[in-house]
Amino acid sequence: MSFYVTTPIYYVNALPHLGHAYTTIAADVLARHMRQRDEDVFFLTGTDEHGEPVADVAEREGVAPRELADRNVVHFKEMVERVNASNDFFIRTSDPEHAVAVQRFMQALYDRGHIYPGTYEGWYCPRCADFKNEQEIVDGNRCPIHKIELNWEKEDNYFFRLSAFQEPLERLYAEQPDFVMPRARYNEAVGFIRQGLEDVSCTRARLRWGVKAPWDESQVFYVWFDALLNYVTALAYAREGEDLTERYWPADFHLIGKDILKFHGVIWPAMLMAAGVEVPRHLFVHGFLLMQGEKMSKSLGNVLDPFQVMDVFGTDALRYYCLREVSFGQDGSVSTEGFEARYNAELANEYGNLASRTLAMIARYRDGVVPAAEPSAELAGDLDGLADAVRKRFDRAELTAALEEIWSRGVRRLNRYVEEQAPWVLAKAGETERLDDVLYSLAEGLRVISVLLHAYMPETTTRLLDALGQDDLSLDGATFGARPGGASVGKLPPLFPKVEPAQAA
Ligand code: ME8
């Protein structure tokens, strides 16, 4: 089966920050997990390069928008690589193939009568590239997200007949209760639709940096119409000489932050319906990472640099922390202290220690060979069915819940097992058979949880599985007791070395 997952495409008007890394990591975890299930995965990320958000910053910096985009896209590509994202393609909306496909799609909407000329007037946030209605604006006429003053804009342009999709959208939400997840976001989208949909302007007359409307070249498309289409256009040219649209569309999951729900939950499905194209299966809407209670963003200037964190603690630690600390789907605070606490307590002491103790005991008591023995019945209670529970969570993109389950039924359970069984006592007492069972069960438990954790921490788990003499990453193999003993274990430097405070500062 095919599985298609996307991130939002990020604006290239500034440098990437932890918020961008967050969605990219989450999408990667989902993509890697599905590959472990032998799904035919396509994972797309990229950059949103047109429109006011980029044109305005370029003007302020005295460079052409393309120059700014070319300069900043490098940092986004670097971020994607540094977080170890296994994306299959990186789309830039300035790709000529994308522009042609946007024109074709929008021309079809125009030809079908979904687009008409009109005049727009209203409060506009150039950072969001979005008009705000009276209920949305704060403190007089400020943007609720960027806190900047809004501009009153008036211009002749073209409108997309969104109002005509009121009923089809209500039907979509009624028929597909999992179209938007989690439930609170579904309710929010439904609430928005029920307020009554107005037509939205889909071109800009004043702007030059964008894709030209083919039927009126004095206008470029409003950046959101151009941007949303990336999810479809990329499939046609990601592989040279091959069109992947049939194979992967509709997308299984668009992962997005809650700031862009309206576009993805309302405008995007309406555009697709207007063109007679299937809508995506699910949008998963995550919350904001907050620092000192505020949303991290470029404009607020309270940005935690993911590169620094990865330099000191490694990529896997950042990936783990992001999905562990903040329940995926909710807002949550992140901090350096919180990060270090989890790094030490959970990664180094719980998982890292479990790994090094297990390997050390197999080396010491059994000459480095996992004994052939029986899987422990006590552990089976927790480990049997764990892979299935994890699968179910992943089917709903519940990445934090899945991780919690692996941690409590797997990592913590195995640590308790070491204490309960005290293999060193068994060794002293010469209880050979019992010791064989315990060491085999520990190696096997560690293998199972490492396969399940692989999507979250690909580098670390690969190193550990290598040391256990195991290379099968398939979810089907993540069954306790499925692998016999006999493997030779290797040496393993600490998975999560202690970091000196000076290094972390
Ligand atoms: O909105 N916490 O781009 P953008 C969590 N180009 N996630 C965050 C975050 C935070 N503090 N800050 C950003 C755009 N994000 C458009 C999208 S899609 C067709 C076009 C993540 O650069 C989150 O995924 O402003 C959010 O939705 C996205 O970055 C916004 O990135």
XYZ file of C-alpha atoms and ligand atoms in Angstrom:
536
model
C 0.000 0.000 0.000
C 1.166 3.526 -0.658
C 1.610 6.057 2.105
C 2.104 9.735 1.318
C 3.033 12.195 4.093
C 3.849 15.897 3.806
C 5.025 18.818 5.926
C 3.988 22.399 5.264
C 6.363 24.100 2.883
C 8.219 26.713 4.877
C 8.594 30.368 4.016
C 12.119 31.280 3.006
C 11.845 34.810 4.406
C 14.025 33.916 7.406
C 16.068 31.065 8.791
C 14.574 27.765 9.925
C 13.901 27.344 13.653
C 12.831 24.559 15.976
C 9.171 24.925 14.930
C 10.079 23.970 11.359
C 12.345 21.186 12.548
C 9.456 19.899 14.690
C 7.001 19.224 11.871
C 9.803 17.844 9.711
C 10.852 15.430 12.458
C 7.270 14.321 13.072
C 6.687 13.640 9.382
C 9.948 11.742 9.235
C 9.008 9.573 12.204
C 5.738 8.721 10.500
C 7.470 8.027 7.172
C 10.140 5.809 8.723
C 7.600 3.865 10.749
C 5.506 3.204 7.644
C 8.595 2.025 5.756
C 9.196 -0.408 8.611
C 5.691 -1.675 7.861
C 6.761 -2.190 4.279
C 4.445 0.516 2.954
C 5.354 2.248 -0.291
C 6.173 5.618 1.294
C 6.568 9.046 -0.245
C 7.592 11.865 2.081
C 7.535 15.442 0.814
C 8.836 18.647 2.333
C 10.072 21.910 0.857
C 9.870 25.665 0.751
C 7.223 28.267 -0.015
C 9.031 30.954 -1.921
C 6.478 33.297 -3.495
C 4.241 36.044 -2.208
C 4.470 38.979 0.177
C 6.173 37.177 3.046
C 9.259 36.689 0.897
C 8.940 39.754 -1.365
C 8.658 42.121 1.634
C 11.767 40.848 3.386
C 13.710 40.853 0.103
C 12.745 44.473 -0.447
C 13.804 45.414 3.069
C 17.152 43.708 2.506
C 17.569 45.285 -0.933
C 17.816 41.978 -2.798
C 15.644 40.323 -5.430
C 13.118 37.814 -3.977
C 14.743 34.988 -5.899
C 18.117 35.859 -4.443
C 16.692 35.792 -0.930
C 14.984 32.478 -1.656
C 18.159 30.953 -3.116
C 20.128 32.080 -0.109
C 17.694 30.849 2.553
C 16.601 27.619 0.928
C 20.110 26.337 1.599
C 19.450 26.614 5.338
C 16.130 24.809 5.086
C 17.714 21.993 3.114
C 20.464 21.845 5.694
C 17.896 21.705 8.519
C 16.062 18.859 6.782
C 19.301 16.948 6.418
C 20.488 17.666 9.951
C 17.303 16.356 11.557
C 17.927 13.240 9.464
C 14.703 13.530 7.504
C 14.333 10.794 4.918
C 12.253 12.909 2.544
C 11.875 11.606 -0.981
C 11.778 15.062 -2.523
C 12.264 18.693 -1.574
C 9.947 20.994 -3.488
C 10.617 24.680 -4.041
C 7.604 26.579 -5.299
C 9.976 28.526 -7.537
C 10.605 25.283 -9.483
C 9.429 25.962 -13.050
C 7.597 22.593 -13.141
C 5.538 23.669 -10.130
C 4.608 27.012 -11.694
C 3.370 25.363 -14.888
C 1.295 22.863 -12.922
C -0.222 25.639 -10.765
C -1.223 27.518 -13.904
C -2.805 24.423 -15.379
C -4.757 23.649 -12.208
C -5.970 27.209 -11.693
C -6.873 27.645 -15.366
C -9.067 24.575 -15.032
C -10.840 26.155 -12.037
C -11.285 29.345 -14.051
C -12.656 27.432 -17.038
C -15.110 25.603 -14.783
C -16.453 28.940 -13.505
C -14.981 28.702 -9.979
C -13.003 31.931 -10.378
C -14.390 35.393 -11.218
C -13.108 39.019 -11.169
C -13.887 41.181 -8.104
C -12.594 43.813 -5.692
C -11.104 43.012 -2.321
C -11.001 45.271 0.672
C -9.921 44.343 4.172
C -7.301 44.095 6.917
C -4.294 42.198 5.662
C -1.267 40.727 7.442
C 1.704 40.613 5.071
C 3.522 38.092 7.278
C 0.620 35.633 7.231
C -0.186 36.654 3.660
C -3.770 36.537 4.838
C -6.754 38.833 5.186
C -8.155 38.927 8.714
C -11.820 39.310 9.548
C -13.067 41.537 12.367
C -13.209 38.669 14.883
C -9.618 37.727 14.244
C -7.868 41.046 14.752
C -6.513 41.990 18.188
C -5.561 45.235 19.989
C -7.187 47.526 17.469
C -5.928 46.267 14.148
C -3.086 43.919 14.902
C -2.346 40.415 13.679
C -3.144 37.869 16.426
C -0.072 35.846 15.465
C 2.567 38.399 14.525
C 1.266 41.274 16.661
C 2.135 43.695 13.844
C -0.235 46.371 12.537
C -2.394 45.197 9.687
C -2.712 47.041 6.385
C -6.050 48.058 4.894
C -5.840 46.704 1.371
C -8.104 47.299 -1.599
C -7.533 45.966 -5.075
C -9.184 44.468 -8.132
C -8.311 40.832 -8.454
C -9.911 37.418 -8.906
C -11.984 35.442 -6.440
C -12.313 31.756 -5.813
C -15.944 30.806 -5.232
C -15.350 29.243 -1.819
C -18.952 29.950 -0.784
C -20.123 27.383 -3.334
C -18.343 24.687 -1.302
C -20.168 25.323 1.952
C -22.306 22.213 1.633
C -19.721 19.908 0.041
C -17.325 20.797 2.872
C -19.952 20.204 5.548
C -20.632 16.848 3.939
C -16.931 15.998 3.787
C -16.554 16.665 7.517
C -19.712 14.750 8.360
C -18.675 11.730 6.303
C -15.020 11.685 7.313
C -14.796 12.293 11.053
C -11.050 11.692 10.853
C -10.471 14.161 8.058
C -8.930 16.563 10.581
C -7.239 15.234 13.717
C -7.127 15.682 16.669
C -10.832 16.118 17.374
C -10.523 19.646 18.793
C -9.087 20.818 15.466
C -11.817 19.048 13.561
C -14.348 20.940 15.664
C -12.526 24.175 15.015
C -12.619 23.638 11.257
C -16.285 22.674 11.327
C -17.036 25.746 13.425
C -15.290 27.913 10.903
C -17.231 26.421 8.008
C -20.538 26.756 9.867
C -19.986 30.485 10.337
C -20.579 30.714 6.597
C -17.918 30.767 3.917
C -17.162 33.810 1.823
C -15.375 33.799 -1.496
C -11.642 34.427 -1.213
C -9.415 36.441 -3.454
C -6.974 34.149 -5.194
C -4.763 36.590 -7.133
C -2.808 39.732 -6.352
C -2.587 42.730 -8.681
C 0.246 44.604 -6.997
C 2.643 41.786 -6.446
C 5.123 40.589 -9.085
C 6.782 37.715 -7.194
C 4.551 34.744 -7.900
C 2.985 32.529 -10.518
C 1.126 34.522 -13.190
C -2.577 33.914 -13.730
C -2.588 32.530 -17.282
C -5.859 34.247 -18.201
C -4.709 37.666 -16.936
C -0.959 38.069 -16.735
C -1.222 41.344 -14.834
C -1.997 39.195 -11.753
C -0.081 36.580 -9.801
C -1.709 33.901 -7.672
C -2.194 34.586 -4.014
C 0.666 32.675 -2.391
C -1.585 30.205 -0.566
C -3.153 28.887 -3.764
C 0.306 28.427 -5.234
C 1.636 26.873 -2.000
C -1.160 24.393 -1.248
C -0.852 22.959 -4.706
C 2.695 21.822 -3.962
C 1.332 18.639 -2.412
C -0.023 17.582 -5.797
C 2.373 19.226 -8.240
C 5.496 17.667 -6.684
C 4.316 14.156 -7.511
C 4.372 14.904 -11.236
C 8.046 15.866 -11.387
C 9.782 14.511 -8.283
C 11.068 11.542 -10.308
C 12.419 12.358 -13.696
C 10.381 10.792 -16.478
C 7.789 9.421 -14.056
C 4.469 10.757 -12.807
C 3.818 9.549 -9.252
C 0.383 11.141 -8.876
C -1.616 7.965 -9.428
C 0.661 6.041 -7.121
C 0.524 8.393 -4.127
C -2.433 10.767 -4.355
C -4.518 11.295 -2.222
C -2.057 12.081 0.557
C -2.517 10.016 3.719
C -1.358 12.753 6.076
C -0.687 16.428 5.719
C 1.048 17.352 8.980
C 0.563 21.026 9.779
C 0.732 23.453 12.683
C -2.506 24.861 14.059
C -1.735 28.270 12.509
C -2.564 27.036 9.030
C -5.645 24.924 9.663
C -8.049 27.250 7.848
C -6.086 27.007 4.616
C -5.666 23.243 4.783
C -9.022 22.358 6.269
C -11.217 24.661 4.218
C -9.608 26.237 1.163
C -7.504 23.239 0.137
C -10.286 20.634 0.028
C -12.533 23.174 -1.734
C -9.869 23.755 -4.400
C -9.512 20.031 -4.936
C -13.264 19.475 -5.097
C -13.543 22.319 -7.599
C -10.994 20.577 -9.798
C -12.588 17.160 -9.331
C -9.519 15.819 -7.517
C -9.728 13.610 -4.422
C -9.127 15.330 -1.095
C -6.360 14.132 1.267
C -7.256 11.392 3.736
C -6.158 13.182 6.904
C -4.787 16.443 8.163
C -2.994 16.088 11.449
C -2.771 19.434 13.202
C -0.109 19.795 15.862
C 0.200 22.563 18.417
C 2.829 25.209 18.949
C 6.102 24.699 20.692
C 6.231 27.476 23.226
C 9.207 29.027 24.912
C 8.494 30.968 28.057
C 4.839 30.735 27.145
C 5.108 32.373 23.712
C 5.001 30.738 20.302
C 8.462 30.529 18.859
C 8.642 32.465 15.681
C 11.055 34.448 13.650
C 9.235 37.706 14.299
C 9.128 37.308 18.078
C 12.855 36.677 18.161
C 12.777 34.004 20.907
C 14.076 31.263 18.700
C 15.760 28.126 20.055
C 18.371 27.035 17.574
C 17.896 23.350 16.745
C 21.367 23.241 15.212
C 23.009 24.111 18.513
C 21.007 21.464 20.341
C 21.990 18.842 17.767
C 25.642 19.895 17.861
C 25.848 19.195 21.564
C 23.393 16.341 22.137
C 22.949 14.770 18.725
C 20.048 14.617 16.314
C 18.248 11.663 17.870
C 18.058 13.390 21.243
C 16.350 16.394 19.654
C 13.957 14.152 17.726
C 13.093 12.259 20.893
C 12.654 15.355 23.011
C 10.336 17.127 20.575
C 7.912 14.237 20.395
C 8.180 13.230 24.028
C 7.937 16.565 25.807
C 4.974 18.019 23.947
C 2.021 15.763 23.316
C 1.772 15.712 19.538
C -1.380 17.645 18.733
C -1.228 19.943 21.792
C 0.692 23.109 22.565
C 3.560 22.663 24.971
C 6.583 24.387 26.406
C 10.109 23.433 25.531
C 13.210 24.610 27.328
C 16.883 23.863 27.653
C 16.338 22.652 31.241
C 13.509 20.364 30.182
C 15.624 19.013 27.375
C 18.611 18.273 29.591
C 16.411 16.649 32.224
C 14.916 14.201 29.724
C 18.261 13.618 28.050
C 19.840 12.575 31.332
C 16.929 10.806 32.994
C 15.371 9.019 30.053
C 17.847 8.724 27.208
C 21.089 8.307 29.142
C 19.836 6.608 32.330
C 16.873 4.572 31.167
C 17.452 3.557 27.543
C 21.230 4.074 27.277
C 21.909 2.322 30.559
C 19.615 -0.570 29.793
C 21.539 -1.092 26.560
C 24.991 -0.905 28.087
C 24.099 -3.083 31.076
C 22.522 -5.735 28.900
C 25.485 -5.883 26.532
C 27.981 -5.830 29.392
C 26.260 -8.715 31.186
C 26.099 -10.810 28.017
C 29.801 -10.125 27.473
C 30.705 -10.907 31.041
C 28.556 -13.934 31.820
C 28.158 -15.514 28.366
C 31.293 -14.517 26.412
C 29.352 -12.082 24.272
C 26.849 -14.566 22.850
C 23.110 -14.187 23.499
C 22.100 -17.486 25.095
C 19.491 -19.650 23.401
C 16.678 -19.659 25.957
C 13.013 -19.001 26.581
C 11.440 -15.538 26.531
C 10.341 -14.508 30.001
C 6.638 -14.947 30.670
C 6.635 -11.918 32.996
C 7.923 -9.664 30.230
C 5.629 -11.141 27.616
C 2.692 -9.577 29.462
C 3.970 -6.129 28.554
C 5.838 -6.771 25.337
C 3.308 -8.991 23.565
C 0.988 -6.781 21.603
C 3.187 -3.710 22.038
C 3.965 -3.519 18.312
C 0.260 -3.693 17.505
C -0.537 -0.967 20.001
C 2.177 1.183 18.415
C 0.812 0.522 14.933
C -2.643 1.662 16.004
C -1.221 4.869 17.422
C 0.734 5.548 14.247
C -2.360 4.979 12.118
C -3.700 8.103 13.822
C -0.347 9.946 13.893
C -0.413 9.796 17.719
C 3.332 9.988 17.913
C 3.657 10.945 21.571
C 1.177 8.334 22.754
C 3.063 5.656 20.808
C 6.357 6.772 22.316
C 4.905 6.788 25.832
C 3.671 3.273 25.350
C 7.067 2.027 24.130
C 8.684 3.747 27.073
C 6.415 2.465 29.813
C 5.731 -1.065 28.505
C 9.225 -1.435 27.046
C 12.120 0.643 28.341
C 10.917 1.071 31.936
C 9.585 -2.454 32.159
C 12.923 -3.897 31.058
C 14.780 -1.770 33.580
C 12.496 -3.058 36.329
C 13.099 -6.572 35.061
C 16.855 -6.156 35.475
C 16.330 -5.055 39.085
C 13.804 -7.794 39.821
C 15.913 -10.583 38.363
C 19.312 -9.271 39.499
C 21.322 -11.316 36.975
C 24.502 -10.697 38.980
C 22.951 -12.617 41.882
C 21.947 -15.461 39.561
C 25.513 -15.543 38.218
C 26.982 -15.733 41.679
C 24.571 -18.458 42.720
C 25.400 -20.456 39.596
C 21.803 -20.484 38.385
C 22.820 -21.009 34.793
C 19.510 -21.787 33.202
C 17.701 -18.966 34.911
C 20.485 -16.555 33.934
C 20.250 -17.704 30.319
C 16.534 -16.929 30.297
C 17.060 -13.499 31.799
C 19.882 -12.497 29.471
C 18.065 -13.784 26.413
C 14.888 -11.971 27.479
C 16.772 -8.726 28.002
C 18.502 -8.928 24.616
C 15.222 -9.805 22.946
C 13.266 -7.078 24.764
C 15.923 -4.547 23.882
C 15.748 -5.624 20.249
C 11.956 -5.259 20.141
C 11.868 -1.807 21.697
C 14.758 -0.633 19.522
C 12.906 -1.673 16.378
C 9.858 0.219 17.672
C 11.961 3.247 18.589
C 13.822 3.205 15.306
C 11.488 5.692 13.591
C 12.139 8.197 16.397
C 15.874 7.643 16.813
C 17.188 6.041 13.640
C 20.921 6.466 14.283
C 21.026 5.360 17.887
C 18.773 2.354 17.432
C 20.753 1.222 14.399
C 23.950 1.319 16.428
C 22.345 -0.611 19.230
C 20.765 -3.207 16.952
C 24.132 -3.642 15.229
C 25.723 -4.278 18.592
C 23.015 -6.867 19.307
C 23.856 -8.549 16.005
C 20.431 -7.725 14.570
C 19.632 -5.910 11.360
C 15.965 -6.590 10.743
C 14.007 -3.366 11.183
C 10.633 -4.639 10.047
C 7.705 -4.092 12.390
C 6.608 -7.639 11.743
C 9.791 -8.799 13.419
C 9.122 -6.680 16.524
C 7.606 -9.619 18.382
C 9.087 -10.667 21.691
C 10.689 -14.071 21.327
C 10.700 -14.052 17.523
C 14.496 -14.184 17.278
C 16.394 -17.127 18.710
C 19.534 -16.652 20.765
C 22.989 -17.257 19.362
C 23.870 -13.802 18.067
C 27.252 -12.397 19.029
C 27.039 -8.986 20.645
C 29.518 -6.216 20.004
C 30.877 -3.354 22.020
C 28.854 -0.176 22.244
C 30.105 3.220 23.388
C 27.470 5.070 25.477
C 24.459 5.856 23.284
C 23.815 9.113 25.108
C 27.071 10.265 26.659
C 26.987 12.605 29.625
C 27.314 16.170 28.447
C 29.406 18.499 30.557
C 27.496 21.622 31.606
C 30.127 23.797 29.889
C 29.419 22.106 26.558
C 25.702 22.532 26.957
C 25.857 26.197 27.891
O 2.958 28.924 7.138
N 5.658 25.306 16.954
O 5.174 28.661 6.501
P 5.952 28.935 7.856
C 5.352 24.284 16.156
N 4.488 28.695 3.992
N 5.415 24.337 14.823
C 5.812 25.471 14.257
C 6.166 26.604 15.033
C 6.079 26.473 16.453
N 6.414 27.438 17.291
N 6.531 27.573 14.191
C 6.421 27.083 12.933
C 3.814 28.744 6.282
N 5.997 25.814 12.972
C 3.405 28.468 4.872
C 2.890 27.043 4.765
S 1.886 24.976 3.363
C 1.130 24.778 1.898
C 2.407 26.659 3.391
C 5.779 24.926 11.815
O 7.381 29.029 7.480
C 4.334 24.453 11.738
O 4.282 23.305 10.936
O 5.340 30.047 8.605
C 3.680 25.605 11.014
O 2.431 25.247 10.471
C 4.726 25.886 9.961
O 5.986 25.677 10.627
C 4.640 27.305 9.413
O 5.777 27.566 8.653
